[in-house]
Coordinates of C-alpha atoms and ligand atoms in Angstrom, one line a residue:
X1087 CA 14.2 14.4 -20.6
X1088 CA 10.5 13.3 -20.9
X1089 CA 7.9 15.8 -19.8
X1090 CA 5.1 15.1 -17.5
X1091 CA 1.6 16.6 -17.3
X1092 CA -1.7 16.3 -15.4
X1093 CA -4.3 14.2 -17.2
X1094 CA -7.7 15.8 -17.1
X1095 CA -10.6 14.7 -19.2
X1096 CA -8.3 12.5 -21.3
X1097 CA -6.0 15.4 -22.2
X1098 CA -2.5 16.3 -21.1
X1099 CA -2.6 19.6 -19.1
X1100 CA 0.6 21.5 -18.4
X1101 CA 1.1 23.7 -15.3
X1102 CA 3.0 26.9 -14.8
X1103 CA 4.7 25.6 -11.7
X1104 CA 6.7 22.3 -11.4
X1105 CA 8.8 20.6 -8.8
X1106 CA 12.1 18.7 -9.4
X1107 CA 11.9 14.9 -8.7
X1108 CA 15.3 13.4 -7.8
X1109 CA 16.5 9.8 -8.0
X1110 CA 17.0 8.7 -4.3
X1111 CA 20.0 6.6 -5.4
X1112 CA 22.0 9.3 -7.2
X1113 CA 20.3 12.6 -6.4
X1114 CA 20.1 13.3 -10.1
X1115 CA 17.0 14.9 -11.7
X1116 CA 14.5 12.4 -13.0
X1117 CA 12.0 14.9 -14.3
X1118 CA 9.8 17.8 -13.4
X1119 CA 6.4 17.1 -11.9
X1120 CA 3.5 19.5 -12.6
X1121 CA 2.0 21.4 -9.6
X1122 CA -1.8 21.5 -9.9
X1123 CA -3.7 24.6 -8.8
X1124 CA -7.1 24.5 -7.2
X1125 CA -8.6 25.3 -10.6
X1126 CA -6.9 22.3 -12.1
X1127 CA -8.3 20.1 -9.4
X1128 CA -11.8 21.6 -9.9
X1129 CA -11.4 20.8 -13.7
X1130 CA -10.4 17.2 -12.9
X1131 CA -13.3 16.7 -10.6
X1132 CA -15.8 18.3 -13.1
X1133 CA -14.5 16.0 -15.8
X1134 CA -14.8 13.0 -13.6
X1135 CA -18.3 14.0 -12.6
X1136 CA -19.3 14.4 -16.3
X1137 CA -17.8 11.0 -17.2
X1138 CA -19.6 9.4 -14.3
X1139 CA -23.0 10.2 -15.9
X1140 CA -22.2 7.8 -18.8
X1141 CA -19.6 5.4 -17.2
X1142 CA -22.0 4.5 -14.3
X1143 CA -24.6 3.4 -16.9
X1144 CA -22.2 1.2 -18.9
X1145 CA -22.8 -2.6 -18.8
X1146 CA -20.9 -4.7 -16.4
X1147 CA -19.3 -6.5 -19.3
X1148 CA -18.0 -3.2 -20.7
X1149 CA -16.5 -2.4 -17.4
X1150 CA -14.9 -5.8 -17.0
X1151 CA -13.4 -5.4 -20.4
X1152 CA -11.9 -2.1 -19.3
X1153 CA -10.1 -3.9 -16.4
X1154 CA -8.6 -6.4 -18.9
X1155 CA -7.6 -3.6 -21.3
X1156 CA -5.9 -1.8 -18.5
X1157 CA -3.9 -5.0 -17.6
X1158 CA -2.9 -5.3 -21.2
X1159 CA -1.6 -1.8 -21.7
X1160 CA 0.3 -2.1 -18.5
X1161 CA 2.0 -5.2 -19.9
X1162 CA 2.7 -3.5 -23.2
X1163 CA 4.4 -0.6 -21.4
X1164 CA 6.1 -2.6 -18.6
X1165 CA 9.7 -1.8 -19.6
X1166 CA 9.2 2.0 -19.6
X1167 CA 7.2 2.1 -16.4
X1168 CA 9.5 -0.1 -14.4
X1169 CA 12.6 1.8 -15.4
X1170 CA 10.9 5.1 -14.5
X1171 CA 9.7 3.6 -11.2
X1172 CA 13.2 2.5 -10.3
X1173 CA 14.6 6.0 -11.1
X1174 CA 12.2 7.9 -8.9
X1175 CA 11.3 5.4 -6.2
X1176 CA 14.7 3.7 -5.8
X1177 CA 13.6 0.1 -5.8
X1178 CA 15.6 -2.2 -8.0
X1179 CA 14.5 -3.5 -11.4
X1180 CA 15.2 -7.0 -10.2
X1181 CA 14.0 -9.2 -7.3
X1182 CA 10.9 -7.8 -5.5
X1183 CA 11.4 -4.5 -7.3
X1184 CA 9.9 -2.6 -10.2
X1185 CA 9.3 -5.6 -12.4
X1186 CA 7.5 -7.3 -9.6
X1187 CA 5.4 -4.2 -8.9
X1188 CA 4.3 -3.9 -12.5
X1189 CA 3.5 -7.6 -12.5
X1190 CA 1.3 -7.0 -9.5
X1191 CA -0.4 -4.1 -11.2
X1192 CA -1.3 -6.3 -14.1
X1193 CA -2.5 -9.1 -11.9
X1194 CA -4.7 -6.9 -9.7
X1195 CA -6.1 -5.0 -12.7
X1196 CA -7.1 -8.1 -14.6
X1197 CA -8.5 -9.9 -11.5
X1198 CA -11.1 -7.2 -11.0
X1199 CA -12.8 -8.5 -14.1
X1200 CA -13.4 -11.8 -12.4
X1201 CA -15.3 -10.5 -9.4
X1202 CA -19.1 -10.2 -9.3
X1203 CA -21.4 -8.1 -7.2
X1204 CA -24.8 -9.6 -8.3
X1205 CA -28.2 -8.3 -7.3
X1206 CA -29.1 -10.2 -4.1
X1207 CA -32.7 -11.4 -3.8
X1208 CA -33.5 -11.1 -0.1
X1209 CA -37.1 -12.3 -0.4
X1210 CA -39.2 -13.4 -3.3
X1211 CA -42.6 -14.5 -1.9
X1212 CA -46.2 -14.1 -2.9
X1213 CA -46.4 -11.0 -0.9
X1214 CA -43.2 -9.2 -1.9
X1215 CA -39.9 -9.2 -3.7
X1216 CA -36.9 -7.5 -2.1
X1217 CA -33.7 -7.0 -4.0
X1218 CA -30.4 -5.5 -2.9
X1219 CA -28.5 -3.7 -5.6
X1220 CA -25.1 -2.1 -5.5
X1221 CA -24.7 1.4 -7.0
X1222 CA -21.5 3.3 -7.8
X1223 CA -20.8 6.4 -5.7
X1224 CA -19.6 9.0 -8.1
X1225 CA -16.2 10.7 -8.2
X1226 CA -13.6 8.8 -6.1
X1227 CA -10.4 10.5 -4.9
X1228 CA -7.4 8.2 -4.6
X1229 CA -4.5 9.5 -2.5
X1230 CA -1.4 7.3 -2.8
X1231 CA 2.0 7.0 -1.0
X1232 CA 5.6 6.7 -2.2
X1233 CA 6.5 3.1 -1.3
X1234 CA 4.5 1.2 -3.9
X1235 CA 3.2 4.1 -6.0
X1236 CA 1.9 2.2 -9.0
X1237 CA 0.6 -0.9 -7.3
X1238 CA -1.3 1.0 -4.7
X1239 CA -2.7 3.3 -7.4
X1240 CA -4.0 0.3 -9.3
X1241 CA -5.5 -1.1 -6.0
X1242 CA -7.5 2.1 -5.7
X1243 CA -8.5 2.9 -9.2
X1244 CA -9.3 -0.4 -10.9
X1245 CA -12.0 -1.5 -8.4
X1246 CA -13.5 2.0 -8.5
X1247 CA -13.7 2.0 -12.3
X1248 CA -14.9 -1.6 -12.4
X1249 CA -17.9 -0.7 -10.2
X1250 CA -18.9 2.4 -12.4
X1251 CA -17.2 5.2 -10.5
X1252 CA -14.8 7.7 -12.0
X1253 CA -11.5 8.8 -10.4
X1254 CA -9.2 11.7 -9.6
X1255 CA -5.9 10.3 -8.4
X1256 CA -3.2 12.2 -6.5
X1257 CA 0.2 10.6 -6.2
X1258 CA 2.7 11.3 -3.4
X1259 CA 4.8 14.4 -4.1
X1260 CA 7.9 12.1 -3.7
X1261 CA 7.0 9.8 -6.6
X1262 CA 4.5 11.4 -9.0
X1263 CA 6.2 10.8 -12.4
X1264 CA 5.6 7.1 -12.8
X1265 CA 1.9 7.5 -11.8
X1266 CA 1.4 10.5 -14.2
X1267 CA 2.8 8.4 -17.0
X1268 CA 0.8 5.3 -16.0
X1269 CA -2.4 7.3 -16.0
X1270 CA -1.5 8.7 -19.5
X1271 CA -1.1 5.1 -20.7
X1272 CA -4.3 3.8 -19.1
X1273 CA -6.2 6.7 -20.7
X1274 CA -5.6 5.1 -24.1
X1275 CA -8.2 2.4 -23.2
X1276 CA -10.7 4.4 -21.1
X1277 CA -13.3 7.0 -22.1
X1278 CA -12.2 10.6 -21.4
X1279 CA -12.7 11.7 -17.8
X1280 CA -13.0 8.3 -16.2
X1281 CA -9.4 8.4 -14.8
X1282 CA -7.8 11.8 -14.1
X1283 CA -4.5 12.6 -12.3
X1284 CA -3.3 15.7 -10.5
X1285 CA 0.0 16.1 -8.8
X1286 CA 1.1 19.0 -6.6
X1287 CA 2.2 20.2 -3.2
X1288 CA 0.8 19.9 0.3
X1289 CA -2.5 21.6 -0.1
X1290 CA -3.8 19.4 -2.9
X1291 CA -4.7 16.4 -0.7
X1292 CA -6.6 18.6 1.7
X1293 CA -8.5 20.3 -1.2
X1294 CA -9.5 16.8 -2.4
X1295 CA -10.7 15.5 0.9
X1296 CA -12.8 18.6 1.4
X1297 CA -14.2 18.8 -2.1
X1298 CA -18.0 18.6 -2.2
X1299 CA -18.2 16.8 -5.5
X1300 CA -16.0 14.0 -4.4
X1301 CA -18.0 11.1 -2.9
X1302 CA -15.3 8.8 -1.6
X1303 CA -11.7 8.9 -0.6
X1304 CA -9.4 5.9 -0.7
X1305 CA -6.2 6.7 1.1
X1306 CA -3.0 4.7 1.8
X1307 CA -0.4 6.4 4.0
X1308 CA 0.4 7.3 7.6
X1309 CA -1.9 7.0 10.5
X1310 CA -1.7 10.7 11.3
X1311 CA -2.7 11.8 7.8
X1312 CA -5.4 9.2 7.7
X1313 CA -7.0 10.8 10.8
X1314 CA -6.8 14.2 9.0
X1315 CA -8.4 12.8 5.9
X1316 CA -11.3 11.4 8.0
X1317 CA -11.8 14.8 9.6
X1318 CA -11.9 16.8 6.4
X1319 CA -14.0 14.2 4.6
X1320 CA -16.8 14.8 7.1
X1321 CA -18.3 17.8 5.3
X1322 CA -20.4 15.7 2.9
X1323 CA -19.9 12.3 4.7
X1324 CA -17.6 10.9 2.1
X1325 CA -17.2 7.1 2.1
X1326 CA -13.7 6.2 3.3
X1327 CA -11.2 3.4 2.8
X1328 CA -8.1 4.0 4.9
X1329 CA -5.1 1.7 4.7
X1330 CA -2.7 3.1 7.3
X1331 CA 0.6 1.9 8.6
X1332 CA 1.3 -1.1 10.7
X1333 CA 3.8 -2.5 13.2
X1334 CA 3.5 -6.1 12.3
X1335 CA 4.7 -8.7 14.8
X1336 CA 6.1 -12.1 13.8
X1337 CA 6.2 -14.7 16.5
X1338 CA 8.7 -17.5 16.0
X1339 CA 7.8 -20.5 18.1
X1340 CA 10.6 -22.8 19.6
X1341 CA 9.8 -25.7 17.2
X1342 CA 10.5 -23.5 14.1
X1343 CA 13.1 -24.9 11.5
X1344 CA 15.3 -21.8 11.4
X1345 CA 17.2 -23.0 8.3
X1346 CA 14.0 -23.5 6.4
X1347 CA 12.2 -20.4 7.5
X1348 CA 14.9 -17.7 7.8
X1349 CA 14.8 -16.7 4.1
X1350 CA 11.0 -16.2 4.2
X1351 CA 11.3 -14.2 7.4
X1352 CA 14.0 -12.0 5.9
X1353 CA 11.8 -11.5 2.8
X1354 CA 8.8 -10.6 4.9
X1355 CA 10.8 -8.0 6.8
X1356 CA 12.9 -6.4 4.1
X1357 CA 10.6 -6.4 1.1
X1358 CA 11.0 -3.0 -0.6
X1359 CA 13.8 -2.2 1.9
X1360 CA 11.2 -2.5 4.7
X1361 CA 9.1 0.3 3.2
X1362 CA 6.0 -1.8 3.2
X1363 CA 2.9 -1.4 5.4
X1364 CA 2.5 -5.1 5.9
X1365 CA 6.2 -6.0 6.4
X1366 CA 7.5 -7.7 9.6
X1367 CA 8.5 -4.8 11.8
X1368 CA 9.0 -6.7 15.1
X1369 CA 10.5 -10.2 15.2
X1370 CA 9.9 -12.1 18.4
X1371 CA 12.1 -15.2 18.6
X1372 CA 12.0 -17.9 21.3
X1373 CA 15.0 -17.9 23.5
X1374 CA 15.9 -21.5 22.5
X1375 CA 16.5 -20.6 18.9
X1376 CA 17.3 -16.9 19.3
X1377 CA 21.1 -17.1 18.6
X1378 CA 20.7 -19.4 15.6
X1379 CA 18.0 -17.1 14.1
X1380 CA 20.2 -14.0 14.6
X1381 CA 23.2 -15.7 13.0
X1382 CA 21.2 -17.0 10.0
X1383 CA 19.5 -13.7 9.3
X1384 CA 22.8 -11.9 9.5
X1385 CA 24.3 -14.2 6.9
X1386 CA 21.3 -13.5 4.6
X1387 CA 21.4 -9.8 5.1
X1388 CA 25.1 -9.6 4.4
X1389 CA 24.8 -11.5 1.2
X1390 CA 22.0 -9.2 -0.2
X1391 CA 23.3 -6.6 -2.6
X1392 CA 22.2 -3.0 -1.8
X1393 CA 22.7 -0.2 -4.4
X1394 CA 21.5 1.7 -7.4
X1395 CA 18.4 -0.3 -8.6
X1396 CA 19.3 0.2 -12.3
X1397 CA 22.4 -1.9 -11.9
X1398 CA 22.4 -5.6 -12.5
X1399 CA 22.2 -7.9 -9.5
X1400 CA 21.0 -5.2 -7.0
X1401 CA 18.2 -6.6 -4.8
X1402 CA 17.6 -3.6 -2.4
X1403 CA 17.6 0.1 -3.1
X1404 CA 17.9 3.2 -1.0
X1405 CA 15.4 4.7 1.4
X1406 CA 13.0 6.7 -0.8
X1407 CA 13.3 10.2 0.8
X1408 CA 15.2 12.3 3.4
X1409 CA 12.3 12.4 5.9
X1410 CA 12.2 8.6 6.0
X1411 CA 16.0 8.3 6.0
X1412 CA 16.3 10.6 9.0
X1413 CA 13.6 8.7 10.8
X1414 CA 15.4 5.3 10.3
X1415 CA 18.8 6.8 11.4
X1416 CA 17.1 8.3 14.5
X1417 CA 15.5 5.0 15.5
X1418 CA 18.7 3.0 15.2
X1419 CA 20.7 5.6 17.1
X1420 CA 18.1 5.5 19.9
X1421 CA 18.3 1.7 20.0
X1422 CA 22.1 1.9 20.3
X1423 CA 21.8 4.5 23.1
X1424 CA 19.5 2.1 24.9
X1425 CA 22.0 -0.8 24.8
X1426 CA 20.8 -2.7 21.8
X1427 CA 23.4 -4.8 19.8
X1428 CA 23.8 -4.2 16.1
X1429 CA 24.3 -7.6 14.3
X1430 CA 24.9 -6.0 10.9
X1431 CA 24.6 -2.5 9.4
X1432 CA 23.7 0.3 11.8
X1433 CA 25.7 3.1 10.1
X1434 CA 24.7 5.2 7.1
X1435 CA 26.4 4.1 3.8
X1436 CA 28.8 6.3 1.8
X1437 CA 27.9 8.3 -1.3
X1438 CA 25.1 10.2 -2.8
X1439 CA 21.6 8.9 -2.2
X1440 CA 19.7 7.8 0.9
X1441 CA 21.4 4.5 1.3
X1442 CA 21.2 2.7 4.7
X1443 CA 22.4 -0.9 5.0
X1444 CA 20.2 -3.8 5.9
X1445 CA 20.3 -3.6 9.7
X1446 CA 19.5 -6.3 12.3
X1447 CA 19.2 -5.2 15.9
X1448 CA 19.4 -7.7 18.8
X1449 CA 19.1 -7.5 22.6
X1450 CA 16.3 -5.0 22.3
X1451 CA 12.8 -5.1 23.7
X1452 CA 9.4 -3.4 23.8
X1453 CA 9.5 0.1 25.2
X1454 CA 12.3 1.0 22.8
X1455 CA 11.2 3.3 19.9
X1456 CA 12.5 0.9 17.2
X1457 CA 10.1 -1.7 18.6
X1458 CA 7.1 0.5 19.4
X1459 CA 7.1 2.7 16.4
X1460 CA 6.8 1.9 12.7
X1461 CA 10.4 2.1 11.3
X1462 CA 9.3 1.7 7.6
X1463 CA 12.9 1.1 6.5
X1464 CA 15.6 -1.6 6.3
X1465 CA 16.0 -2.2 10.0
X1466 CA 14.6 -5.2 12.0
X1467 CA 14.5 -5.5 15.8
X1468 CA 14.9 -9.1 16.9
X1469 CA 13.3 -9.6 20.4
X1470 CA 14.0 -12.5 22.6
X1471 CA 11.1 -14.1 24.5
X1472 CA 10.5 -17.2 26.6
X1473 CA 6.8 -17.4 27.3
X1474 CA 4.3 -17.7 24.5
X1475 CA 1.3 -16.2 26.3
X1476 CA 3.4 -13.2 27.3
X1477 CA 4.7 -12.7 23.8
X1478 CA 1.2 -12.8 22.4
X1479 CA 0.3 -10.0 24.8
X1480 CA 3.3 -8.0 23.7
X1481 CA 2.5 -8.5 20.0
X1482 CA -1.0 -7.2 20.6
X1483 CA 0.0 -4.3 22.8
X1484 CA 0.1 -1.9 19.9
X1485 CA -2.1 0.9 18.5
X1486 CA -1.6 -0.8 15.1
X1487 CA -3.4 -3.9 13.8
X1488 CA -2.6 -4.4 10.2
X1489 CA -1.2 -7.9 10.1
X1490 CA 1.0 -10.4 11.9
X1491 CA 2.4 -13.9 11.6
X1492 CA 3.2 -17.0 13.6
X1493 CA 6.0 -19.4 12.6
X1494 CA 6.2 -23.1 13.7
X1495 CA 6.6 -26.7 12.5
X1496 CA 3.2 -27.4 14.0
X1497 CA 0.6 -25.7 11.6
X1498 CA -2.4 -26.3 13.9
X1499 CA -0.7 -24.9 16.9
X1500 CA 0.5 -21.9 15.0
X1501 CA -3.0 -21.3 13.5
X1502 CA -4.5 -21.3 16.9
X1503 CA -2.1 -18.6 18.1
X1504 CA -2.5 -16.7 14.8
X1505 CA -6.3 -16.4 15.5
X1506 CA -5.5 -14.6 18.7
X1507 CA -3.4 -11.8 17.1
X1508 CA -5.3 -8.5 17.0
X1509 CA -5.0 -7.6 13.3
X1510 CA -6.7 -7.8 9.9
X1511 CA -4.6 -10.7 8.5
X1512 CA -2.6 -13.3 10.4
X1513 CA -0.3 -15.5 8.4
X1514 CA 1.3 -18.8 9.4
X1515 CA 4.9 -19.5 8.1
X1516 CA 4.7 -16.7 5.6
X1517 CA 4.3 -12.9 5.8
X1518 CA 2.9 -10.2 3.5
X1519 CA 1.5 -12.9 1.2
X1520 CA -1.3 -10.9 -0.4
X1521 CA -3.6 -11.8 -3.4
X1522 CA -6.2 -9.9 -5.5
X1523 CA -9.0 -12.2 -4.3
X1524 CA -8.2 -12.1 -0.6
X1525 CA -9.7 -9.1 1.3
X1526 CA -7.1 -7.1 3.3
X1527 CA -7.7 -4.4 5.8
X1528 CA -6.4 -3.1 9.2
X1529 CA -8.0 -3.0 12.6
X1530 CA -7.3 -0.5 15.4
X1531 CA -5.3 2.5 14.1
X1532 CA -4.2 0.6 11.0
X1533 CA -7.3 1.7 9.1
X1534 CA -10.9 1.1 8.2
X1535 CA -12.5 -0.8 5.3
X1536 CA -10.9 -3.5 3.2
X1537 CA -9.3 -3.7 -0.2
X1538 CA -9.2 -6.7 -2.6
X1539 CA -11.8 -9.4 -3.5
X1540 CA -15.5 -8.9 -3.7
X1541 CA -15.5 -7.3 -0.2
X1542 CA -13.0 -4.7 -1.5
X1543 CA -15.2 -4.0 -4.6
X1544 CA -18.2 -3.5 -2.5
X1545 CA -16.5 -0.6 -0.8
X1546 CA -16.9 1.4 -4.0
X1547 CA -20.7 1.1 -3.9
X1548 CA -23.7 2.1 -1.9
X1549 CA -26.5 -0.4 -1.3
X1550 CA -29.9 0.3 -3.0
X1551 CA -32.8 -1.8 -1.9
X1552 CA -35.8 -2.3 -4.3
X1553 CA -38.8 -3.5 -2.4
X1554 CA -41.9 -4.5 -4.4
X1555 CA -45.2 -5.1 -2.6
X1556 CA -47.1 -7.7 -4.7
X1557 CA -50.4 -7.7 -2.8
Ligands
LIG1283 P1 1.6 10.7 4.4 O1 0.5 9.9 5.0 O2 1.8 12.1 5.0 O3 1.3 10.9 2.8 C1 0.6 10.0 2.0 C2 -0.2 10.7 1.0 O4 -1.2 11.6 1.7 C3 0.6 11.7 0.1 O5 0.1 11.6 -1.2 C4 0.4 13.0 0.8 O6 0.6 14.1 -0.2 C5 -1.1 12.9 1.2 N1 -1.5 13.9 2.3 C6 -0.7 14.4 3.3 N2 -1.5 15.2 4.1 C7 -2.7 15.1 3.6 C8 -4.0 15.7 4.0 N3 -4.1 16.5 5.1 N4 -5.1 15.4 3.3 C9 -5.0 14.6 2.2 N5 -3.9 14.0 1.8 C10 -2.7 14.3 2.4 O7 2.9 9.9 4.4 P2 4.4 10.4 4.4 O8 4.8 10.3 3.0 O9 4.6 11.7 5.1 O10 5.1 9.3 5.2 C11 5.0 9.3 6.7 C12 5.0 8.0 7.3 O11 3.8 7.3 6.8 C13 6.1 7.0 6.9 O12 7.2 7.3 7.8 C14 5.5 5.7 7.1 O13 5.6 5.3 8.5 C15 4.0 5.9 6.8 N6 3.7 5.4 5.5 C16 2.8 4.4 5.4 C17 2.5 3.9 4.1 C18 1.6 2.7 4.0 O14 1.7 2.0 3.0 N7 0.6 2.5 4.9 C19 3.0 4.5 2.9 C20 3.8 5.6 3.1 C21 4.1 6.1 4.3 P3 1.0 15.5 0.3 O15 2.2 15.4 1.2 O16 1.3 16.3 -0.9 O17 -0.2 16.1 1.0

């Protein structure tokens, strides 16, 4: 079995304590993850701080090249990383699984090289010249979740490095191994100390967010933890980017072609077995096409193979961990107790592993936990509506505001409604369609700041104004 270590200052660092990481499909041991001490974290932060002194002064071209080099080594090691990702996270190798995630890692890493944050000349007159520069912040802490461990890590670390910062990354304790290995691989093309990784138990995240030498935290995870991060980052006013959960509504208008759109709606809801922040979590379907949509989605769900992601033909894996599995079971049981109708699934599957079938729940409405809370699993509530204005109000009646979508044969009408959704991104006739050059961020309790594109890059900088009096 491969061994895994922390990466500090370009070197592998072993720890005395380790934790067992189990495959959520088989409950077999995948590997042992190192448990970092406070001293290990301090060493990683000190290494990042030292590396910052030179990395922040490197030319833009050198840092662009580093992004391209990172994309290339990910490509060279794609086979190993995707297999490890499947074993510890559960997602299949095929479909929108590990291969897809690694592909996204490469695309996002490479794309950072194409963005520019040029010096902006605000005024250049006879009297004065005023320029706006962007400066890196220093050591950035990246704290990542277990649903898309590698892709989200790349989303955090590559723009940070591109803008001249250095990084200490902490993966989720559920899925640390693939991240540890990925950082080891990336270190082959980066100067020592630019990218460090520490894994560990619960105190580690708190230590990082409180650490005085860390200047920014980029965090993806739950809303509750995001609020804690914000509190403990206040000590030295760390910059924050928080990408917290969502409860995305999709509104299907009566003129929607169900046959044409159902596959896309299914994909938008069940991507990564629903364990995706910007997945469809509430599907509002007009009364006139409700039964047809329920029947079509049921057919698609029942034809989608769920199982061990290492096996050929599997398109959906297990739920990643017991905490999330219990949450999903609890939400479906609550829906049943409140009179909802299970169209397919609805009972845990046999065998080892946290398998839950793709589940569609009809005759359910707002006010039920499955609709009001983020399920983050393979379960979709389908809610009937008859009045468009009223359904818009219900869609917006949520503490979350990550994204949403409107579905219709009339693109202009759908776009008008999409503009009235209270969220960071509204899609028309598609959902969760993200791209490296399109900024994405949540409103309300779904977070603050944005990722991707030049706007995302700017989040890893402070502005610095140079004002020259020419008189
Ligand atoms: P958390 O938000 O608790 O964990 C995400 C990351 O934050 C982990 O690396 C975790 O590591 C770390 N963390 C936890 N507490 C702190 C803290 N006080 N300071 C700094 N870092 C901390 O998510 P969970 O894994 O517990 O999942 C809970 C729910 O979050 C899910 O049910 C789902 O609804 C949602 N979620 C949303 C995601 C998204 O993409 N937006 C991704 C994953 C989950 P550690 O536990 O070691 O501290």
